[in-house]
XYZ file of C-alpha atoms in Angstrom:
597
model
C -52.568 44.600 -44.926
C -48.904 45.668 -44.838
C -46.941 45.853 -48.081
C -43.302 45.901 -49.159
C -41.491 47.334 -52.175
C -37.790 46.549 -52.558
C -35.656 49.737 -52.872
C -34.184 48.826 -56.268
C -33.648 52.400 -57.466
C -31.762 53.334 -54.316
C -29.489 50.299 -54.549
C -28.738 51.048 -58.210
C -27.882 54.650 -57.361
C -25.568 53.536 -54.563
C -23.806 50.922 -56.679
C -23.515 52.987 -59.856
C -22.978 56.524 -58.570
C -21.791 56.379 -54.957
C -19.659 53.254 -54.485
C -18.109 52.840 -57.924
C -19.199 49.213 -58.123
C -18.529 49.004 -61.855
C -14.977 50.319 -61.436
C -14.084 46.908 -60.016
C -14.314 44.990 -63.283
C -10.771 43.734 -62.733
C -11.991 41.521 -59.876
C -13.328 38.004 -60.525
C -17.096 37.995 -60.888
C -17.419 41.754 -61.371
C -16.931 41.636 -65.124
C -19.999 39.385 -65.302
C -21.980 41.890 -63.234
C -22.509 44.440 -65.987
C -24.941 47.312 -65.350
C -27.655 45.470 -67.289
C -27.073 42.247 -65.351
C -27.105 44.062 -62.010
C -30.340 45.849 -62.821
C -31.946 42.603 -63.998
C -30.846 40.711 -60.881
C -32.146 43.427 -58.553
C -35.421 43.758 -60.445
C -36.077 40.015 -60.380
C -35.080 39.861 -56.709
C -37.539 42.648 -55.991
C -40.326 40.735 -57.725
C -39.584 37.635 -55.671
C -39.574 39.682 -52.476
C -42.702 41.688 -53.204
C -44.846 39.126 -55.004
C -43.852 35.836 -53.355
C -42.220 36.358 -49.960
C -44.055 39.402 -48.595
C -47.597 37.964 -48.950
C -46.479 35.024 -46.770
C -45.139 37.199 -43.953
C -48.338 37.554 -41.934
C -49.282 33.938 -42.679
C -46.045 32.782 -41.103
C -46.557 34.987 -38.075
C -50.133 33.797 -37.494
C -49.593 30.082 -38.128
C -46.053 29.510 -36.898
C -44.354 26.126 -37.151
C -45.776 22.853 -35.843
C -43.804 19.985 -34.387
C -45.508 16.712 -35.210
C -45.661 13.539 -33.111
C -42.810 11.947 -35.074
C -40.532 14.929 -34.428
C -40.902 16.401 -37.910
C -41.812 20.064 -38.331
C -44.417 21.566 -40.645
C -43.776 25.145 -41.752
C -46.620 27.651 -42.360
C -48.870 27.387 -45.390
C -47.130 28.627 -48.530
C -43.614 28.589 -47.081
C -42.586 25.524 -49.098
C -43.659 27.153 -52.352
C -41.961 30.398 -51.333
C -38.737 28.608 -50.471
C -38.864 26.621 -53.723
C -39.220 29.858 -55.703
C -36.114 31.217 -53.959
C -34.115 28.042 -54.578
C -35.250 27.456 -58.152
C -34.431 31.054 -59.042
C -30.773 30.395 -58.230
C -30.718 32.975 -55.439
C -28.954 30.643 -52.995
C -25.794 30.550 -55.090
C -25.702 34.098 -56.412
C -22.167 34.720 -55.099
C -20.987 31.081 -54.778
C -18.248 29.868 -57.169
C -19.551 28.361 -60.395
C -17.769 25.048 -59.785
C -20.318 24.293 -57.064
C -23.342 25.416 -59.053
C -23.288 29.085 -58.107
C -23.125 32.129 -60.333
C -19.923 33.615 -58.945
C -21.299 37.153 -58.788
C -20.082 39.637 -56.154
C -21.209 39.320 -52.540
C -22.239 42.969 -52.755
C -25.058 41.968 -55.087
C -26.285 39.067 -52.957
C -26.199 41.381 -49.902
C -28.683 43.687 -51.623
C -30.927 40.698 -52.312
C -30.634 39.719 -48.632
C -32.084 43.081 -47.681
C -34.999 42.589 -50.068
C -35.844 39.122 -48.732
C -35.355 40.123 -45.079
C -37.610 43.131 -45.490
C -40.266 41.077 -47.257
C -40.312 38.079 -44.924
C -37.651 37.757 -42.231
C -38.725 34.338 -40.947
C -38.795 32.693 -44.385
C -35.585 34.353 -45.551
C -33.717 32.786 -42.630
C -33.938 29.280 -44.121
C -31.850 30.135 -47.207
C -29.827 32.664 -45.225
C -28.539 30.043 -42.797
C -27.770 27.755 -45.707
C -25.677 30.472 -47.325
C -23.736 30.900 -44.075
C -23.085 27.168 -43.851
C -21.952 27.138 -47.477
C -19.481 29.944 -46.711
C -17.918 27.935 -43.873
C -17.666 24.757 -45.940
C -16.117 26.613 -48.862
C -13.236 27.755 -46.668
C -12.700 24.817 -44.320
C -14.249 21.620 -45.702
C -12.232 18.930 -47.473
C -12.599 18.549 -51.223
C -14.630 15.392 -50.644
C -16.988 17.183 -48.245
C -17.405 20.066 -50.680
C -18.300 17.642 -53.454
C -20.868 15.866 -51.279
C -22.657 18.844 -49.755
C -22.116 22.089 -51.638
C -23.866 21.407 -54.968
C -27.049 20.265 -53.199
C -26.958 23.174 -50.741
C -26.288 25.738 -53.460
C -29.194 24.311 -55.449
C -31.380 24.593 -52.348
C -32.204 20.886 -52.448
C -30.525 20.640 -49.046
C -30.416 23.375 -46.412
C -27.909 24.167 -43.671
C -27.779 25.262 -40.043
C -25.253 26.172 -37.393
C -25.410 24.552 -33.959
C -23.527 26.437 -31.254
C -25.701 27.262 -28.255
C -26.375 24.801 -25.442
C -28.721 25.182 -22.451
C -25.860 26.224 -20.179
C -23.703 28.186 -22.641
C -24.328 30.835 -25.244
C -21.586 33.403 -25.770
C -19.048 31.450 -23.704
C -18.622 28.498 -26.052
C -15.752 27.161 -23.985
C -18.384 25.696 -21.634
C -19.977 23.446 -24.259
C -20.618 19.803 -23.361
C -21.561 18.167 -26.659
C -19.018 15.395 -27.166
C -17.657 13.635 -30.223
C -16.273 10.100 -30.066
C -14.232 8.672 -32.981
C -15.926 5.709 -34.667
C -12.709 4.354 -36.132
C -13.800 4.872 -39.736
C -13.116 8.592 -40.028
C -16.511 9.540 -38.656
C -17.488 10.598 -35.137
C -20.451 9.893 -32.879
C -21.912 13.134 -31.505
C -24.003 13.318 -28.335
C -25.471 16.421 -26.759
C -28.239 19.024 -26.871
C -28.263 22.300 -28.759
C -30.886 25.023 -28.277
C -32.144 28.029 -30.248
C -31.238 26.334 -33.534
C -32.902 28.333 -36.285
C -34.291 26.185 -39.114
C -33.166 23.085 -37.228
C -36.021 20.937 -38.559
C -38.544 21.683 -41.307
C -40.228 20.396 -44.451
C -38.639 22.736 -47.004
C -35.744 20.564 -48.195
C -34.983 16.860 -48.533
C -31.967 17.037 -46.212
C -30.627 19.411 -43.546
C -26.871 19.751 -43.144
C -26.043 20.709 -39.562
C -22.711 22.301 -38.720
C -22.126 21.389 -35.074
C -19.411 22.385 -32.655
C -18.437 19.700 -30.140
C -15.515 18.528 -28.050
C -13.623 15.398 -29.081
C -12.967 13.072 -26.174
C -9.729 14.081 -24.486
C -9.635 17.529 -26.115
C -8.367 20.516 -24.093
C -10.851 22.413 -21.947
C -12.216 25.775 -23.060
C -12.338 27.144 -26.583
C -9.022 25.501 -27.510
C -10.713 22.102 -27.529
C -13.625 22.872 -29.849
C -14.032 21.100 -33.196
C -16.528 21.563 -36.010
C -18.487 18.696 -37.560
C -20.864 18.284 -40.459
C -23.846 16.207 -39.336
C -26.559 15.608 -41.950
C -30.155 14.859 -40.964
C -30.043 11.977 -43.428
C -26.802 10.169 -44.150
C -25.592 10.448 -47.726
C -25.182 7.356 -49.883
C -22.123 6.768 -52.056
C -24.023 7.966 -55.122
C -24.960 11.257 -53.392
C -28.563 10.297 -52.706
C -30.243 10.614 -49.324
C -29.847 7.521 -47.165
C -30.969 6.432 -43.713
C -31.993 8.821 -40.952
C -29.193 10.040 -38.692
C -29.572 10.098 -34.890
C -30.387 13.794 -34.734
C -33.899 15.024 -33.917
C -35.945 18.057 -32.958
C -36.936 17.739 -29.293
C -39.200 20.779 -29.315
C -39.866 24.128 -30.985
C -39.330 27.286 -28.953
C -42.398 29.496 -28.402
C -40.999 32.936 -29.016
C -41.737 36.631 -29.411
C -41.363 36.850 -33.190
C -40.108 35.163 -36.385
C -42.837 32.570 -35.793
C -42.475 31.224 -39.325
C -38.947 30.036 -38.620
C -38.572 26.815 -36.658
C -36.316 27.534 -33.685
C -35.504 24.084 -32.351
C -34.026 22.181 -29.476
C -31.817 19.664 -31.292
C -30.888 16.335 -29.714
C -27.805 14.466 -30.924
C -27.966 10.873 -29.704
C -24.838 9.325 -31.155
C -25.386 11.072 -34.481
C -22.762 10.377 -37.120
C -20.704 13.385 -38.127
C -17.466 14.229 -39.915
C -14.759 16.625 -38.818
C -14.549 19.879 -40.784
C -11.038 21.284 -40.867
C -8.576 20.503 -38.099
C -9.418 18.963 -34.743
C -9.635 21.496 -31.894
C -9.720 24.347 -34.427
C -13.470 24.447 -34.872
C -13.961 28.042 -33.825
C -11.773 29.217 -36.702
C -14.130 27.483 -39.105
C -17.276 28.518 -37.276
C -16.220 32.167 -37.181
C -16.410 32.249 -40.979
C -20.073 31.368 -40.678
C -20.628 33.621 -37.673
C -19.112 36.657 -39.384
C -21.247 36.029 -42.474
C -24.243 35.651 -40.170
C -23.470 38.843 -38.235
C -23.439 40.884 -41.423
C -26.648 39.160 -42.549
C -28.314 39.941 -39.208
C -27.349 43.593 -39.592
C -29.063 43.486 -42.979
C -32.132 42.043 -41.243
C -32.245 45.086 -38.951
C -32.163 47.368 -41.984
C -34.800 45.276 -43.762
C -37.256 45.561 -40.868
C -36.561 49.284 -40.545
C -37.292 49.772 -44.251
C -40.537 47.804 -44.384
C -41.790 49.464 -41.191
C -40.952 52.879 -42.669
C -42.743 52.178 -45.934
C -45.944 51.243 -44.154
C -45.715 54.154 -41.714
C -45.337 56.617 -44.592
C -48.361 55.151 -46.393
C -50.440 55.465 -43.215
C -49.223 58.999 -42.456
C -50.274 60.172 -45.923
C -53.718 58.633 -45.543
C -54.663 59.151 -41.881
C -56.595 62.409 -41.277
C -56.083 63.925 -37.840
C -55.904 67.581 -36.760
C -54.740 70.550 -38.757
C -51.255 71.701 -39.706
C -49.762 74.262 -37.311
C -49.434 76.713 -40.211
C -53.050 76.346 -41.326
C -55.176 73.755 -43.077
C -53.404 71.983 -45.920
C -56.499 70.193 -47.183
C -59.405 72.476 -46.195
C -61.913 70.480 -48.225
C -61.381 67.532 -45.881
C -62.352 67.194 -42.234
C -58.686 67.181 -41.188
C -55.202 67.128 -42.649
C -53.177 63.922 -43.114
C -50.841 63.480 -40.168
C -47.763 63.768 -42.388
C -48.166 67.569 -42.161
C -47.217 67.535 -38.464
C -43.556 68.329 -37.637
C -43.184 65.568 -35.056
C -44.496 62.980 -37.513
C -42.049 64.349 -40.087
C -39.230 64.160 -37.511
C -39.990 60.511 -36.881
C -40.224 59.556 -40.540
C -37.163 61.563 -41.521
C -35.130 59.937 -38.749
C -35.999 56.466 -40.015
C -35.488 57.435 -43.655
C -32.109 59.068 -43.002
C -30.941 55.956 -41.187
C -32.227 53.572 -43.860
C -30.518 55.308 -46.770
C -27.136 55.724 -45.075
C -27.259 52.255 -43.503
C -27.961 50.755 -46.932
C -24.921 52.572 -48.304
C -22.755 51.372 -45.412
C -24.083 47.832 -45.831
C -23.139 47.745 -49.513
C -19.803 49.476 -48.876
C -18.962 46.857 -46.239
C -19.982 44.012 -48.565
C -17.772 45.563 -51.241
C -14.845 45.433 -48.792
C -15.514 41.697 -48.437
C -15.438 41.266 -52.211
C -12.166 43.182 -52.466
C -10.628 41.272 -49.548
C -11.429 37.924 -51.165
C -10.985 38.744 -54.864
C -8.367 41.457 -55.337
C -4.956 40.402 -56.752
C -3.334 43.288 -54.819
C -2.181 42.114 -51.369
C -2.131 45.633 -49.928
C -5.645 46.342 -51.182
C -6.860 43.015 -49.796
C -5.415 43.807 -46.389
C -6.951 47.304 -46.249
C -10.350 45.951 -47.251
C -10.146 43.108 -44.744
C -9.264 45.623 -42.012
C -12.359 47.701 -42.782
C -14.550 44.589 -43.043
C -13.455 43.394 -39.609
C -13.906 46.841 -38.078
C -17.392 47.346 -39.500
C -18.835 43.870 -38.887
C -19.787 44.548 -35.218
C -21.021 48.016 -36.202
C -23.280 46.705 -38.960
C -24.628 43.984 -36.672
C -24.966 46.051 -33.505
C -25.961 49.500 -34.742
C -28.241 48.345 -37.560
C -30.220 46.014 -35.305
C -30.435 48.452 -32.380
C -31.693 51.153 -34.708
C -33.755 48.738 -36.783
C -35.766 47.732 -33.731
C -36.075 51.321 -32.489
C -37.227 52.430 -35.938
C -39.826 49.664 -36.104
C -41.194 50.884 -32.767
C -41.242 54.482 -33.991
C -42.986 53.440 -37.208
C -45.559 51.553 -35.147
C -46.136 54.769 -33.155
C -47.287 56.504 -36.341
C -50.375 54.298 -36.328
C -51.473 55.254 -32.832
C -53.726 52.566 -31.404
C -53.947 50.856 -34.781
C -50.250 50.062 -34.510
C -51.043 47.827 -31.538
C -53.615 45.858 -33.528
C -52.275 42.808 -35.363
C -54.132 43.308 -38.643
C -52.001 46.365 -39.494
C -48.834 44.290 -39.331
C -46.707 46.788 -37.390
C -46.622 44.609 -34.276
C -44.983 41.841 -36.288
C -42.240 44.139 -37.568
C -41.461 45.162 -33.984
C -41.499 41.586 -32.692
C -39.476 40.212 -35.593
C -36.885 42.997 -35.393
C -36.237 42.362 -31.702
C -34.418 39.049 -32.141
C -31.784 40.593 -34.410
C -30.353 42.472 -31.410
C -29.841 39.156 -29.618
C -28.785 36.326 -31.887
C -25.391 35.844 -33.531
C -23.843 37.568 -30.532
C -25.923 39.994 -28.460
C -25.202 43.616 -29.268
C -23.313 44.229 -26.030
C -20.985 41.429 -27.125
C -20.595 43.108 -30.522
C -19.590 46.333 -28.783
C -17.042 44.502 -26.635
C -15.695 42.719 -29.717
C -15.191 46.115 -31.348
C -13.457 47.622 -28.329
C -11.524 44.584 -27.160
C -10.503 42.941 -30.443
C -11.121 44.989 -33.555
C -9.899 48.362 -32.280
C -6.449 47.298 -30.968
C -5.828 44.645 -33.649
C -2.576 45.180 -35.555
C -1.819 48.292 -33.534
C -5.121 49.949 -34.453
C -4.395 49.728 -38.182
C -8.051 49.303 -39.208
C -9.294 52.321 -37.246
C -6.423 54.485 -38.465
C -7.276 53.436 -42.022
C -10.919 54.378 -41.572
C -10.161 57.696 -39.873
C -7.729 58.513 -42.670
C -10.252 57.699 -45.393
C -12.933 59.906 -43.876
C -10.471 62.746 -43.229
C -9.292 62.578 -46.839
C -12.888 62.822 -48.068
C -13.483 65.893 -45.907
C -10.256 67.543 -47.047
C -10.923 66.842 -50.717
C -14.413 68.343 -50.523
C -13.962 71.136 -47.973
C -14.079 73.855 -50.652
C -17.128 72.434 -52.432
C -19.879 74.923 -51.669
C -22.562 72.313 -52.345
C -21.097 70.072 -49.614
C -20.634 72.742 -46.923
C -23.594 71.357 -44.982
C -21.974 67.915 -44.997
C -18.225 68.388 -44.609
C -18.282 70.519 -41.436
C -20.696 68.298 -39.444
C -18.785 65.207 -40.579
C -15.558 66.788 -39.340
C -17.164 67.467 -35.956
C -18.332 63.863 -35.713
C -14.920 62.589 -36.778
C -13.278 64.747 -34.096
C -15.564 63.154 -31.483
C -14.653 59.683 -32.726
C -10.949 60.457 -32.596
C -11.315 61.897 -29.081
C -13.225 58.818 -27.907
C -10.616 56.512 -29.424
C -7.792 58.427 -27.742
C -9.599 58.454 -24.387
C -10.076 54.692 -24.486
C -6.438 54.157 -25.426
C -5.376 56.230 -22.416
C -7.919 54.967 -19.883
C -8.920 51.408 -20.731
C -5.636 49.529 -20.485
C -5.123 50.190 -16.786
C -8.848 50.013 -16.032
C -10.638 47.609 -18.408
C -14.071 48.465 -16.950
C -13.758 51.847 -18.661
C -13.785 50.041 -21.989
C -16.710 47.851 -20.965
C -18.783 50.789 -19.722
C -18.209 52.795 -22.902
C -18.313 50.009 -25.469
C -21.903 50.401 -26.658
C -21.586 54.183 -26.885
C -18.367 53.778 -28.861
C -19.971 51.304 -31.269
C -22.825 53.720 -31.938
C -20.452 56.679 -32.220
C -18.480 54.841 -34.891
C -21.740 53.907 -36.613
C -22.921 57.521 -36.631
C -19.669 58.708 -38.225
C -19.596 55.842 -40.730
C -23.145 56.634 -41.853
C -22.267 60.336 -41.895
C -19.398 59.486 -44.223
C -21.853 57.615 -46.434
C -24.128 60.675 -46.471
C -21.200 62.792 -47.594
C -20.579 60.438 -50.497
C -24.299 60.227 -51.317
C -24.574 64.026 -51.361
C -21.547 64.338 -53.641
C -23.060 61.863 -56.077
C -26.511 63.471 -55.915
C -25.042 66.906 -56.661
C -23.177 65.440 -59.635
C -26.395 63.906 -60.966
C -28.216 67.229 -60.583
C -25.412 69.110 -62.315
C -25.490 66.708 -65.261
C -29.269 66.785 -65.509
C -29.347 62.969 -65.580
C -31.877 60.719 -63.904
C -34.612 61.565 -61.431
C -33.654 65.037 -60.246
C -36.459 65.164 -57.670
C -35.101 61.986 -56.100
C -31.617 63.515 -55.936
C -32.982 66.621 -54.242
C -34.838 64.431 -51.741
C -31.556 62.695 -50.928
C -29.821 66.001 -50.298
C -32.600 67.118 -47.961
C -32.582 63.792 -46.128
C -28.798 63.941 -45.817
C -28.987 67.471 -44.445
C -31.471 66.238 -41.839
C -29.012 63.516 -40.804
C -26.162 65.993 -40.486
C -28.230 68.505 -38.532
C -30.382 66.267 -36.348
C -28.675 62.865 -36.007
C -24.900 63.145 -36.408
C -24.536 65.580 -33.461
C -25.355 62.612 -31.213
C -21.634 61.834 -31.417
C -21.026 64.533 -28.784
C -23.425 62.814 -26.375
C -21.768 59.439 -26.958
C -18.338 60.960 -26.348
C -19.488 62.594 -23.120
C -20.796 59.261 -21.834
C -17.598 57.410 -22.732
C -15.455 59.969 -20.905
C -17.366 59.506 -17.636
C -15.616 56.168 -17.295
C -16.959 53.258 -15.254
C -16.973 54.470 -11.649
C -20.718 55.061 -11.273
C -21.540 52.068 -13.472
C -19.606 49.644 -11.263
C -20.070 51.280 -7.861
C -23.077 49.328 -6.554
C -22.527 45.949 -4.984
C -24.394 43.133 -6.761
C -26.811 42.630 -3.868
C -27.828 46.312 -4.055
C -29.569 45.778 -7.385
């Protein structure tokens, strides 16, 4: 039976010693997040993840969701109780303003909790996760009346939320959507159309489901310029806020899919369903992008969560499984064989996953901190710099974390040999669940193109120049630190490769856009490698400081330094390979005619 333990100690180290979380007490919400409060929140979140959500993970995978004859959906056994525990604990509103029933704490803190819940039970965590994304969109774009109607119930978890974008004929290209909205004459609209792949579209966990739906108002311009966003509840809401009659929205079927079986992925039919415009007409994508950007960061966290839980179980197996002898001689001669963790290739695999997990967690929290600064700082210049970094890193967190999260789950499964292919060990589920994160909320190739085509040139490349400058400053400030010699020089080499790749694209992609398209994924991963290398530099600096002071778990600090050294020696040099690929351009990639494939 697989297990999961939330990495509370690592998160506390990152917040307290690496990222300077508590130096932000001047920002709203941070003063309430004292060290004691943060530790209590993380500890309680870990208990929820380990004791409540994780035991339901295999149940959800085995049972899946059932669509009943009346169109309702029954979730797996125990999911309702698990969801209720999440909602009743106040986790839904951890970083939502207090006026709507939230606790107003930093997003950085709720991001850590997202990792815990995603690692424990990805399918179940998606129900509250989608609600949190819908809440984020309504907070920014809904009218005061809409906020009053929907947000308190959604923050309490009494109602849940979804986002409805994809249609059978259009996914990424939302300009092709056909769902139409007709004004009813009373301020509401009648929506008709079909949406597919709608996660948590119908279920039995909450008394109402608030769908955020993009549609085209009759007579609206073609393409993305004519898209509007609507709030369409499953049950209409009475004047007193209670649930009223059923709306004309229903689940046509549940998709039979590779993983996340415990989450109901629905075909949703809107047959003249009553909805209300959110924000301005024909400006729906602006509102939906708030939710999509929140979701993209959350999906990146899902990739990390699956990588972490797969790693934990692979390590436990590698310490227990006896097979062969160490190349340097028997390590446990009293036993018939040594545990496989003595073998260098097993160590290489586990160290690769571990080095990714720890630096990705740091980058995840650092990115979430940029979001907090961008939304809470009173300093306009600081807000802009943070928003630049947030925009730049969003496709990296989504694309790199989920690519590597899936690859790491596969590598962790490999540690089990044939047992990894057998369902009872649970590794197959981690692989299958991790795979979707590379696809939804914008497939990773789309994330790479977003980075190259939008984020990189935005504002004259201001965000990338800011990031390059920050990393270069760190290297310069620590170049003479003997304890960081094994970190500063490799980071400089990786940064040089990133700068060279950026310059090459600037010189070769404008005249020939296919060069950008052919190198986009390599560039996204190159940036991710350097960003995580930068995190390792900061982690190593903090670990050395802890060792010098004699505070805390010194063995844990030494383990971090060794893991960081492994990243710098064995993983960061991949930047040179990525650069070489980018500089080959697109000629060979685009040379074959379509009918030659």
